[in-house]
XYZ file of C-alpha atoms in Angstrom:
770
model
C 139.374 47.873 83.123
C 139.906 44.379 81.788
C 136.437 44.249 80.293
C 137.046 47.451 78.459
C 140.398 46.360 76.981
C 138.873 43.064 75.747
C 135.848 44.655 74.117
C 136.010 44.194 70.296
C 133.743 47.174 69.776
C 135.939 49.659 71.693
C 138.067 51.633 69.254
C 140.478 52.605 72.069
C 141.010 49.009 73.163
C 143.656 46.603 71.915
C 140.994 43.960 70.967
C 139.085 46.218 68.561
C 137.638 44.327 65.554
C 136.710 46.663 62.707
C 134.599 44.113 60.797
C 132.494 43.183 63.779
C 132.094 46.852 64.678
C 130.921 47.598 61.113
C 128.505 44.697 61.119
C 127.039 45.887 64.402
C 126.525 49.399 63.045
C 124.812 48.081 59.901
C 122.464 45.965 61.986
C 121.576 48.411 64.761
C 121.805 51.894 63.193
C 120.020 53.680 60.439
C 121.694 55.159 57.397
C 121.788 58.613 58.893
C 123.317 57.329 62.148
C 125.941 55.364 60.130
C 126.825 58.517 58.176
C 127.083 60.550 61.383
C 129.320 57.878 62.922
C 131.537 57.948 59.803
C 131.823 61.754 59.993
C 132.709 61.556 63.693
C 135.406 58.914 63.065
C 136.869 61.055 60.259
C 137.032 64.118 62.592
C 138.675 62.112 65.367
C 141.204 60.701 62.914
C 142.116 64.158 61.660
C 142.433 65.404 65.254
C 144.770 62.528 66.139
C 146.924 63.200 63.083
C 147.180 66.870 64.046
C 148.151 66.047 67.673
C 150.807 63.594 66.519
C 152.353 66.186 64.189
C 152.433 68.716 67.048
C 154.178 66.257 69.370
C 156.716 65.416 66.708
C 157.530 69.083 66.109
C 157.844 69.839 69.834
C 160.119 66.877 70.540
C 162.191 67.740 67.487
C 162.810 71.259 68.806
C 163.743 69.897 72.236
C 166.142 67.435 70.685
C 167.841 70.216 68.711
C 168.142 72.365 71.892
C 169.627 69.457 73.834
C 172.163 68.850 71.072
C 173.229 72.511 71.138
C 173.556 72.449 74.917
C 175.790 69.351 74.867
C 177.995 70.893 72.205
C 178.351 74.116 74.280
C 179.162 72.181 77.461
C 182.009 70.384 75.649
C 183.516 73.721 74.672
C 183.175 75.197 78.210
C 184.749 72.172 79.865
C 187.823 72.494 77.631
C 188.390 76.150 78.748
C 187.683 75.282 82.370
C 190.285 72.478 82.286
C 192.898 74.936 81.033
C 192.124 77.430 83.846
C 192.270 74.699 86.507
C 195.734 73.685 85.333
C 196.872 77.289 85.518
C 195.437 77.614 89.081
C 197.326 74.535 90.248
C 200.575 75.968 88.960
C 199.949 79.286 90.755
C 199.128 77.555 94.045
C 202.382 75.639 93.911
C 204.277 78.887 93.377
C 202.505 80.596 96.281
C 203.246 77.730 98.607
C 206.930 77.868 97.720
C 207.133 81.649 98.356
C 205.265 81.322 101.719
C 207.793 78.733 102.945
C 210.661 81.031 102.046
C 209.104 84.035 103.916
C 208.442 81.947 106.998
C 212.023 80.782 107.111
C 213.259 84.357 106.695
C 211.023 85.998 109.447
C 211.238 83.244 112.010
C 214.193 84.844 113.734
C 212.647 88.351 114.059
C 209.091 87.294 115.069
C 209.799 87.298 118.797
C 211.375 90.724 118.525
C 208.300 92.089 116.738
C 206.029 90.712 119.478
C 208.092 92.404 122.208
C 208.136 95.670 120.310
C 204.352 95.545 119.807
C 203.748 95.029 123.542
C 206.059 97.925 124.396
C 204.227 100.058 121.880
C 200.877 99.308 123.514
C 202.295 100.099 126.939
C 203.702 103.389 125.709
C 200.299 104.307 124.270
C 198.690 103.593 127.661
C 201.302 105.640 129.431
C 200.781 108.450 126.949
C 196.988 108.225 127.596
C 197.536 108.390 131.367
C 199.839 111.357 131.122
C 197.323 113.283 129.025
C 194.279 112.086 131.021
C 194.041 115.056 133.464
C 194.160 117.588 130.655
C 191.668 115.596 128.588
C 189.316 115.318 131.530
C 189.427 119.079 132.081
C 188.739 119.701 128.405
C 185.758 117.334 128.375
C 184.329 118.873 131.548
C 184.669 122.382 130.158
C 182.849 121.191 127.050
C 180.181 119.685 129.411
C 180.803 116.294 127.870
C 180.465 114.648 131.250
C 179.608 111.201 130.007
C 182.750 110.990 127.844
C 184.863 112.218 130.762
C 183.521 109.492 133.037
C 184.124 106.875 130.343
C 187.721 108.018 129.844
C 188.411 107.823 133.554
C 186.747 104.413 133.800
C 189.077 103.057 131.080
C 192.182 104.273 132.952
C 190.928 103.435 136.432
C 192.331 99.864 136.492
C 195.782 101.023 135.405
C 195.817 103.783 137.995
C 194.735 101.402 140.712
C 197.542 99.006 139.683
C 200.381 101.530 139.282
C 199.077 104.462 141.324
C 201.516 103.842 144.157
C 204.494 104.460 141.890
C 205.886 108.014 142.012
C 205.498 108.563 138.264
C 201.770 107.757 138.330
C 200.864 109.089 141.787
C 200.591 112.675 140.614
C 198.415 111.692 137.675
C 196.082 109.762 139.969
C 195.790 112.676 142.418
C 195.032 115.118 139.600
C 192.346 112.784 138.200
C 190.742 112.313 141.630
C 190.663 116.073 142.191
C 189.143 116.676 138.746
C 186.541 113.953 139.306
C 185.612 115.406 142.712
C 184.962 118.732 141.014
C 182.926 116.920 138.348
C 180.921 115.139 141.019
C 180.103 118.432 142.781
C 179.094 120.006 139.477
C 176.849 117.018 138.660
C 175.276 117.197 142.119
C 174.553 120.885 141.606
C 172.905 120.237 138.283
C 171.069 117.263 139.753
C 169.507 119.457 142.426
C 168.507 122.225 140.006
C 164.802 122.653 139.395
C 163.470 122.378 135.892
C 165.537 119.354 134.956
C 163.705 116.820 132.854
C 163.420 113.212 133.883
C 165.831 112.238 131.088
C 168.485 114.637 132.395
C 168.030 113.424 135.974
C 168.462 109.842 134.819
C 171.668 110.591 132.876
C 173.183 112.588 135.735
C 172.215 109.892 138.230
C 173.921 107.194 136.159
C 177.106 109.277 136.022
C 177.089 109.878 139.762
C 176.687 106.174 140.424
C 179.660 105.464 138.154
C 181.644 108.069 140.095
C 180.977 106.200 143.347
C 178.116 108.237 144.795
C 176.217 106.450 147.585
C 173.004 104.914 146.072
C 170.774 105.485 149.126
C 171.527 109.220 149.192
C 171.238 109.540 145.422
C 167.914 107.673 145.360
C 166.289 110.097 147.808
C 167.679 113.130 145.997
C 166.477 111.754 142.675
C 162.902 111.392 143.942
C 162.982 114.874 145.497
C 164.247 116.490 142.287
C 161.766 114.515 140.187
C 158.932 115.668 142.457
C 159.896 119.302 141.829
C 159.943 118.712 138.083
C 156.583 116.934 138.130
C 155.087 119.711 140.240
C 156.182 122.184 137.582
C 154.336 120.040 135.033
C 151.214 120.246 137.212
C 151.496 124.038 137.390
C 151.800 124.225 133.615
C 148.699 122.061 133.194
C 146.718 124.256 135.586
C 147.147 127.185 133.196
C 145.810 125.268 130.162
C 142.245 126.482 130.594
C 141.711 127.350 126.932
C 142.192 123.779 125.708
C 139.521 121.143 125.438
C 139.614 117.943 127.478
C 141.380 115.833 124.855
C 144.177 118.369 124.384
C 144.470 118.776 128.157
C 144.830 115.017 128.672
C 147.326 114.739 125.796
C 149.477 117.444 127.370
C 149.426 115.586 130.667
C 150.302 112.283 128.998
C 153.171 113.703 126.960
C 154.469 115.791 129.846
C 153.651 114.610 133.353
C 152.973 110.905 132.811
C 155.855 110.494 130.377
C 158.315 112.021 132.876
C 156.822 109.949 135.683
C 157.208 106.742 133.688
C 160.814 107.610 132.857
C 161.608 108.317 136.513
C 160.095 104.988 137.570
C 162.000 103.036 134.905
C 165.294 104.788 135.649
C 164.873 104.344 139.389
C 164.226 100.635 138.897
C 167.263 100.248 136.661
C 169.605 102.183 138.944
C 168.538 101.057 142.402
C 166.178 98.071 142.343
C 167.330 95.661 139.636
C 171.035 95.873 140.544
C 172.687 94.252 143.520
C 174.474 97.101 145.264
C 177.155 95.658 147.529
C 177.944 98.962 149.190
C 174.407 99.215 150.606
C 172.613 97.312 153.332
C 170.422 94.317 152.638
C 167.201 96.198 153.343
C 168.070 98.988 150.904
C 165.988 97.515 148.091
C 162.892 97.258 150.290
C 163.222 100.816 151.628
C 163.924 102.140 148.132
C 160.790 100.436 146.816
C 158.708 101.945 149.650
C 160.061 105.404 148.840
C 159.253 104.911 145.153
C 155.691 103.779 145.894
C 155.100 106.796 148.105
C 156.563 109.076 145.419
C 154.398 107.586 142.660
C 151.162 107.592 144.659
C 151.713 111.157 145.856
C 152.306 112.532 142.365
C 149.583 110.424 140.740
C 147.112 111.657 143.363
C 148.051 115.257 142.613
C 147.695 114.765 138.871
C 144.399 112.881 139.096
C 143.020 115.551 141.427
C 143.868 118.159 138.781
C 142.192 116.082 136.051
C 139.156 115.554 138.255
C 138.826 119.284 138.928
C 139.057 119.958 135.195
C 136.475 117.263 134.446
C 134.102 118.760 137.021
C 134.437 122.149 135.324
C 133.806 120.675 131.885
C 131.053 118.211 132.720
C 127.608 119.580 132.043
C 129.013 122.531 130.081
C 131.085 120.926 127.340
C 130.622 117.997 124.992
C 130.370 114.806 127.049
C 131.786 112.780 124.145
C 134.977 114.872 124.098
C 135.330 114.709 127.877
C 134.954 110.944 127.959
C 137.289 110.493 125.018
C 139.954 112.377 126.946
C 139.316 110.374 130.118
C 139.459 107.177 128.077
C 142.925 108.118 126.832
C 144.006 108.784 130.407
C 142.628 105.430 131.538
C 144.477 103.617 128.744
C 147.740 105.313 129.688
C 147.301 104.606 133.396
C 146.579 100.953 132.614
C 149.707 100.777 130.446
C 151.777 102.356 133.228
C 150.579 99.746 135.698
C 151.585 97.052 133.195
C 155.043 98.551 132.625
C 155.702 99.315 136.281
C 154.579 96.090 137.906
C 157.123 96.450 140.653
C 155.442 99.660 141.796
C 152.171 99.643 143.715
C 150.073 101.894 141.447
C 146.639 101.494 142.991
C 145.298 104.657 141.424
C 143.603 104.642 138.051
C 141.345 106.812 135.958
C 138.222 104.814 136.873
C 137.686 106.999 139.960
C 137.647 110.126 137.801
C 135.228 108.522 135.346
C 132.896 107.467 138.146
C 133.080 110.970 139.592
C 132.383 112.433 136.138
C 129.310 110.227 135.845
C 128.130 111.385 139.264
C 128.769 115.029 138.352
C 126.862 114.667 135.077
C 124.084 112.969 137.001
C 123.896 115.936 139.384
C 123.926 118.353 136.434
C 121.088 116.465 134.787
C 119.227 116.471 138.097
C 119.455 120.257 138.230
C 118.355 120.387 134.600
C 115.343 118.207 135.389
C 114.390 120.362 138.362
C 114.705 123.544 136.304
C 112.713 122.027 133.453
C 109.983 120.892 135.829
C 109.886 124.313 137.511
C 109.646 125.993 134.103
C 106.889 123.589 133.084
C 104.938 124.380 136.246
C 105.392 128.096 135.624
C 104.109 127.637 132.078
C 101.078 125.757 133.384
C 100.311 128.490 135.927
C 100.754 131.163 133.282
C 98.448 129.295 130.912
C 95.821 128.964 133.638
C 96.044 132.670 134.478
C 95.834 133.615 130.801
C 92.847 131.357 130.285
C 91.148 132.828 133.355
C 91.726 136.416 132.214
C 90.510 135.696 128.690
C 87.376 133.834 129.775
C 84.191 135.634 130.762
C 82.831 134.774 134.188
C 79.872 132.472 133.564
C 77.539 134.282 135.976
C 78.394 137.943 135.830
C 74.931 139.180 136.699
C 74.794 136.876 139.655
C 78.039 138.320 140.894
C 76.576 141.768 141.055
C 73.560 140.425 142.891
C 75.799 138.686 145.324
C 77.603 141.922 145.943
C 74.342 143.652 146.747
C 73.109 140.933 149.055
C 76.383 140.062 150.701
C 77.742 143.554 150.959
C 80.875 142.852 148.881
C 81.983 140.737 145.957
C 82.625 137.300 147.350
C 82.592 135.281 144.110
C 85.627 135.818 141.979
C 85.777 133.960 138.702
C 89.545 133.896 138.797
C 89.571 131.354 141.596
C 86.932 129.064 140.191
C 87.754 125.890 138.403
C 85.150 126.469 135.740
C 86.853 129.370 133.985
C 89.317 127.160 132.076
C 88.006 124.976 129.283
C 88.284 121.215 129.864
C 90.044 120.817 126.511
C 92.685 123.312 127.642
C 93.164 121.425 130.912
C 93.601 118.114 129.128
C 96.193 119.713 126.870
C 98.053 121.178 129.847
C 98.034 117.808 131.613
C 99.243 116.015 128.499
C 101.982 118.570 127.795
C 103.271 118.534 131.371
C 103.228 114.743 131.558
C 104.803 114.109 128.149
C 107.448 116.826 128.452
C 108.510 115.512 131.866
C 108.661 111.895 130.696
C 110.563 112.756 127.510
C 113.012 114.986 129.389
C 113.821 112.212 131.858
C 114.190 109.642 129.081
C 116.468 111.929 127.092
C 118.794 112.546 130.019
C 118.882 108.873 130.950
C 119.802 108.084 127.346
C 122.516 110.739 127.497
C 124.152 109.025 130.469
C 124.483 105.816 128.430
C 127.588 107.399 126.922
C 129.520 106.027 129.915
C 128.633 102.449 128.916
C 129.702 102.550 125.269
C 131.787 99.475 124.311
C 134.447 101.584 122.609
C 135.838 102.830 125.935
C 138.734 101.031 127.562
C 137.086 101.276 130.963
C 134.166 99.039 131.916
C 131.946 100.420 134.632
C 129.933 97.207 134.846
C 133.079 95.229 135.576
C 134.221 97.453 138.451
C 132.554 97.522 141.901
C 132.694 101.321 141.972
C 131.248 101.397 138.461
C 128.349 99.142 139.461
C 127.576 101.435 142.398
C 127.786 104.393 140.008
C 125.292 102.807 137.602
C 122.903 102.065 140.440
C 123.475 105.623 141.674
C 122.394 106.981 138.291
C 119.047 105.252 138.758
C 118.658 106.236 142.394
C 120.164 109.741 142.351
C 118.619 110.832 139.074
C 115.426 108.935 138.286
C 114.228 108.043 141.778
C 115.408 111.328 143.271
C 113.647 113.328 140.561
C 110.391 111.395 140.958
C 110.510 112.083 144.676
C 111.359 115.714 143.986
C 108.344 115.713 141.686
C 106.134 114.477 144.534
C 107.648 116.885 147.052
C 107.174 119.845 144.722
C 103.556 119.107 143.885
C 102.837 118.324 147.525
C 103.983 121.847 148.328
C 101.141 123.183 146.199
C 98.709 121.105 148.221
C 99.714 122.530 151.611
C 97.278 124.559 153.622
C 99.404 127.707 153.263
C 99.776 127.344 149.500
C 98.394 130.097 147.256
C 98.122 127.907 144.173
C 94.888 128.182 142.179
C 92.557 125.195 142.525
C 92.744 124.383 138.825
C 96.521 123.903 139.105
C 95.940 121.376 141.878
C 93.533 119.512 139.640
C 96.065 119.469 136.779
C 98.890 118.266 139.014
C 96.679 115.610 140.568
C 95.864 114.212 137.133
C 99.541 114.286 136.171
C 100.412 112.334 139.333
C 97.721 109.807 138.467
C 99.210 109.408 134.986
C 102.634 108.933 136.524
C 101.199 106.303 138.847
C 99.332 104.575 136.013
C 102.043 104.460 133.362
C 104.798 107.051 133.809
C 106.724 105.471 136.687
C 106.625 102.028 135.093
C 107.727 103.431 131.746
C 110.715 105.239 133.245
C 111.873 102.532 135.643
C 111.550 99.747 133.072
C 113.446 101.852 130.511
C 116.286 102.598 132.929
C 116.487 99.008 134.175
C 116.646 97.790 130.576
C 119.205 100.368 129.441
C 121.518 99.848 132.403
C 120.838 96.107 132.831
C 119.566 96.459 136.396
C 117.300 94.086 138.290
C 115.336 96.254 140.687
C 112.978 93.373 141.482
C 115.680 91.301 143.180
C 117.940 94.084 144.394
C 117.762 95.028 148.028
C 119.309 98.464 147.552
C 117.224 99.784 144.626
C 113.883 101.474 145.163
C 111.044 99.387 143.785
C 108.586 100.682 141.244
C 105.565 100.065 143.512
C 107.017 102.348 146.178
C 107.297 105.209 143.699
C 103.792 104.547 142.395
C 102.465 104.687 145.945
C 104.141 108.049 146.506
C 102.684 109.367 143.244
C 99.194 108.225 144.174
C 99.510 109.728 147.650
C 100.516 113.033 146.047
C 97.555 112.828 143.682
C 95.255 112.197 146.647
C 96.724 115.103 148.601
C 96.326 117.478 145.651
C 92.785 116.347 144.974
C 91.831 116.773 148.628
C 93.388 120.235 148.565
C 91.447 121.036 145.393
C 88.190 120.028 147.083
C 89.116 122.014 150.166
C 89.990 125.181 148.207
C 86.919 125.007 145.995
C 84.750 124.300 149.019
C 86.279 127.172 150.948
C 85.856 129.484 147.976
C 82.136 128.742 147.768
C 81.852 128.718 151.558
C 83.303 132.222 151.647
C 80.465 133.452 149.470
C 77.867 131.701 151.625
C 79.442 132.905 154.884
C 79.536 136.533 153.802
C 76.007 136.342 152.460
C 74.800 135.149 155.861
C 76.930 137.423 158.042
C 76.264 140.660 156.136
C 72.443 140.293 155.987
C 70.031 141.660 158.606
C 67.899 138.591 159.225
C 65.686 140.258 161.823
C 64.400 142.934 159.421
C 63.904 140.859 156.302
C 61.024 141.306 153.899
C 58.845 138.446 152.886
C 60.878 136.334 150.412
C 59.920 136.703 146.760
C 63.009 135.092 145.124
C 66.013 132.948 145.773
C 69.072 134.860 146.902
C 71.653 135.462 144.145
C 74.435 133.785 146.097
C 72.553 130.479 145.923
C 72.300 130.797 142.168
C 75.981 131.624 141.980
C 76.887 128.577 144.089
C 74.878 126.307 141.813
C 76.483 127.876 138.725
C 79.959 127.480 140.169
C 79.305 123.846 141.015
C 77.934 123.289 137.521
C 81.073 124.812 136.015
C 83.258 122.627 138.216
C 81.200 119.599 137.278
C 81.675 120.384 133.584
C 85.465 120.499 133.979
C 85.583 117.355 136.091
C 83.295 115.531 133.678
C 85.921 115.825 130.958
C 88.817 114.814 133.211
C 87.173 111.991 135.173
C 84.987 109.616 133.183
C 82.558 107.093 134.558
C 85.148 104.291 134.486
C 87.143 106.112 137.152
C 84.339 105.834 139.684
C 83.137 102.263 140.022
C 81.307 103.001 143.262
C 79.564 106.097 142.013
C 77.562 107.119 139.053
C 79.343 108.481 136.032
C 78.028 111.895 134.984
C 75.423 114.061 136.631
C 72.047 112.358 136.977
C 68.937 113.550 135.283
C 66.465 111.621 137.444
C 66.304 111.245 141.193
C 65.532 108.117 143.141
C 62.685 110.057 144.796
C 60.925 113.300 144.031
C 63.802 115.331 145.337
C 63.037 118.387 143.282
C 59.543 118.572 144.766
C 60.354 117.830 148.381
C 59.794 120.816 150.621
C 59.476 119.090 154.011
C 62.466 118.214 156.119
C 62.903 115.688 158.845
C 62.872 118.351 161.502
C 59.323 119.488 160.566
C 56.152 117.511 160.957
C 54.550 115.770 158.022
C 51.652 118.249 158.110
C 52.127 121.991 157.891
C 49.499 122.679 160.510
C 51.142 120.377 162.981
C 54.535 121.994 162.283
C 53.113 125.493 162.654
C 51.412 124.631 165.927
C 54.613 123.060 167.188
C 56.878 126.010 166.436
C 54.270 128.823 166.890
C 53.692 127.921 170.512
C 57.262 127.150 171.544
C 58.563 128.108 174.944
C 62.134 128.087 176.176
C 61.488 124.672 177.711
C 59.949 123.353 174.506
C 62.846 124.739 172.523
C 65.179 122.941 174.857
C 63.229 119.735 174.492
C 63.215 120.034 170.704
C 66.950 120.679 170.674
C 67.394 117.640 172.874
C 65.328 115.490 170.535
C 67.302 116.795 167.550
C 70.573 115.912 169.221
C 69.277 112.422 170.039
C 68.324 111.929 166.378
C 71.757 113.114 165.289
C 73.424 110.538 167.524
C 71.616 107.690 165.789
C 72.045 109.094 162.276
C 75.039 108.217 160.101
C 77.980 110.524 160.663
C 78.946 112.683 157.690
C 82.698 113.313 157.337
C 83.047 116.728 155.772
C 86.789 116.700 155.012
C 87.145 112.987 154.273
C 89.487 112.016 151.401
C 87.704 111.952 148.074
C 87.972 109.344 145.367
C 89.313 109.974 141.891
C 85.872 110.488 140.386
C 83.768 113.445 139.435
C 80.879 112.595 141.773
C 83.138 112.082 144.792
C 84.948 115.382 144.172
C 81.767 117.441 143.779
C 80.189 115.689 146.755
C 83.168 116.745 148.880
C 82.806 120.367 147.714
C 79.047 120.393 148.394
C 79.550 118.948 151.881
C 81.970 121.751 152.761
C 79.571 124.397 151.404
C 76.517 123.081 153.243
C 78.468 122.524 156.454
C 79.683 126.148 156.301
C 76.133 127.361 155.697
C 74.932 125.278 158.663
C 77.526 126.745 161.022
C 76.799 130.280 159.848
C 73.037 129.782 160.374
C 73.653 128.555 163.913
C 75.345 131.853 164.749
C 72.505 134.105 163.534
C 69.069 135.037 164.870
C 66.190 135.013 162.392
C 62.839 136.669 162.106
C 59.857 134.945 160.560
C 60.717 136.146 157.037
C 64.383 135.400 157.573
C 63.495 131.793 158.363
C 61.311 131.610 155.277
C 64.170 132.985 153.147
C 66.390 130.165 154.459
C 63.567 127.743 153.608
C 63.428 129.050 150.018
C 67.206 128.943 149.626
C 67.400 125.422 151.028
C 64.685 124.195 148.701
C 66.466 125.808 145.730
C 69.699 124.047 146.681
C 67.798 120.783 147.060
C 66.269 121.196 143.599
C 69.683 121.716 141.949
C 72.285 119.864 144.001
C 70.778 116.377 144.084
C 71.936 115.605 140.552
C 75.606 116.158 141.432
C 75.812 113.473 144.119
C 75.151 109.760 144.169
C 73.526 109.721 147.614
C 70.658 112.174 147.789
C 70.182 111.485 151.481
C 73.415 113.359 152.216
C 71.906 116.558 150.740
C 68.674 115.974 152.607
C 70.372 115.497 155.969
C 72.512 118.624 155.692
C 69.655 120.794 154.446
C 67.451 119.395 157.232
C 70.043 120.471 159.774
C 70.333 123.922 158.168
C 66.587 124.544 158.274
C 66.304 122.965 161.740
C 69.031 125.260 163.053
C 67.269 128.253 161.492
C 64.044 127.214 163.172
C 65.787 126.919 166.515
C 67.327 130.359 166.023
C 64.054 131.966 164.840
C 61.998 134.324 167.055
C 58.783 133.397 165.245
C 59.305 129.960 163.662
C 56.539 129.902 161.035
C 57.468 128.258 157.712
C 56.116 129.222 154.274
C 53.546 127.112 152.483
C 55.191 124.409 150.338
C 53.326 125.517 147.210
C 54.607 129.064 147.617
C 58.179 127.827 148.075
C 57.944 125.733 144.934
C 56.530 128.620 142.905
C 59.322 130.962 144.023
C 62.057 128.418 143.303
C 60.676 127.414 139.923
C 60.280 131.044 138.932
C 63.994 131.620 139.709
């Protein structure tokens, strides 16, 4: 700051030197810069002159105003001085007059005081004399509170002078009138229909009239109970109102009266020290009040719960919960206001019960939806079967001729429904079930909205309720799902095989993704930890149940399809006269029909089970065999040379037949056992292999029960070779087909009267021609 003030080139400083400043400009600046500097200095000078003129004008105006104000103040002070002098003169005059009055009234002041006291006493005596009549008038006008107040004002005087003859009659009349008033108040107190406000007012009056508190307390609770019960009856008739209106009526009626009774009871009997009662009166009165409150609250909450159970599942859940939320807020406020009372009840129990009721309603909805979905699937399968032409109609007629009756019905075959239609049915059933469950689980989230005053997650009962939603809805429905589909897989079930296949695939989808999708969604929505919980069912357990159901259904599908084809084979064997057969010229129609049915089943399964589903088996049907299966006409039971076989079985005797049977049984002991009804894998090859095993095993058992002629045996040989030519491509292990067909032909040989087989070339020609 000092440097700036001592700078000779600073125009604003006190040390400014104009000559030096000019010399500096002439040396350092150009002509244009000097001219610009001059113009700037001229503008600043003009601005300063203008500011100075403005300041002068403003200060001049202020000076003039100040002068006027001083002149006016001088004038005002002169008038004020005159008024103050006048006031002093008046005060002196008033003081003089006051002294004169005091001197004059000093002698009569004591007399006025005595007269005033006598006047007040006369007014009291006049009030006492008119008190009985006034009390009667007030009672007739039903102004009981004013009557009690009037008597309370005169009670001290009557107690003081009541023994005197002039006041004794007045006191007796007042006592008699008050006794009548007390009886009238007691009568009104015991009347039903009195509001809580009326009971409180009457109770206060009775206490002022000397009624015993213990007796009055019990009567007050009894009368209040009758009034509150009437409120309950009124609420029971409000069936045409929604839940919010119903709760509002209960809050404004029942709960409001209950709160008033509790507050009045506390004020009259609990907060006051009543000397005329025993020391334990307060404790017993509090116990009576708690019992009264809990009894009436239980009755009211039971009514609300019944109404909520009627509404839940039928009305709007949002409206129901909004009403219950209002009830919960009011109950919480009552517990805050009535801390001296043990109000253990709250609306949380009703809300938990409502959640459980809605959960049960949704469970019924899920069961109905699943039943409807299954009915739709069955109807679609029946419609598809009726609208689809049987793939081997001509073979059916041939089967009827050979077997004696129609044993191959297209309606029961799995090949009559298109694979695309089955995939659509599976997808629709799976997706609709998943989406239905998700939708209902989302709907139950309404109980966890943050806008509600209640918090289920913060209450032990609420936590159990949330876990119950998962267990009683999701887990219970998934187990109901398994139980229902397992019913279709029972032995006595009449379900079509295709339905079993559809349900098995749906169970597999549930095991693969559905169960995880639902459980993870529910655990995320409801913030549950099923992994660490010991009470919640784990996802792997549900997946295991789903996979077991899928296995059961698939095994039942194989069994039904196998039995269906076995029925055709059994009837074809039992209804034919094998002793009077002609020389075989063709394959029997039933064999063709069996191959066609298996091909149709294989086509359906090929679309539903791809090669990735069968890691231990081949994917689709094979086109090449590991050996020349289609050309093999010799079986293990025959010799490698036809002549040797013919000589063996053309010269048999009973003993040789026995020996051959013995040798066959020995070979069977050392061969690998074939389980006919073993569980199948979830692959096309395993399923068809299971069906073929049942068919061939049935054919074997039927052959063992028949007796064959020479041509009958040859017909079995042709049929077996035809099956060998066509069935090997459906299985992964050709040896299984060979072993079963060997046993079939061997059993036919053992049961033949003239066991001579046909030439292999002739068998091949017949089979290839068919």
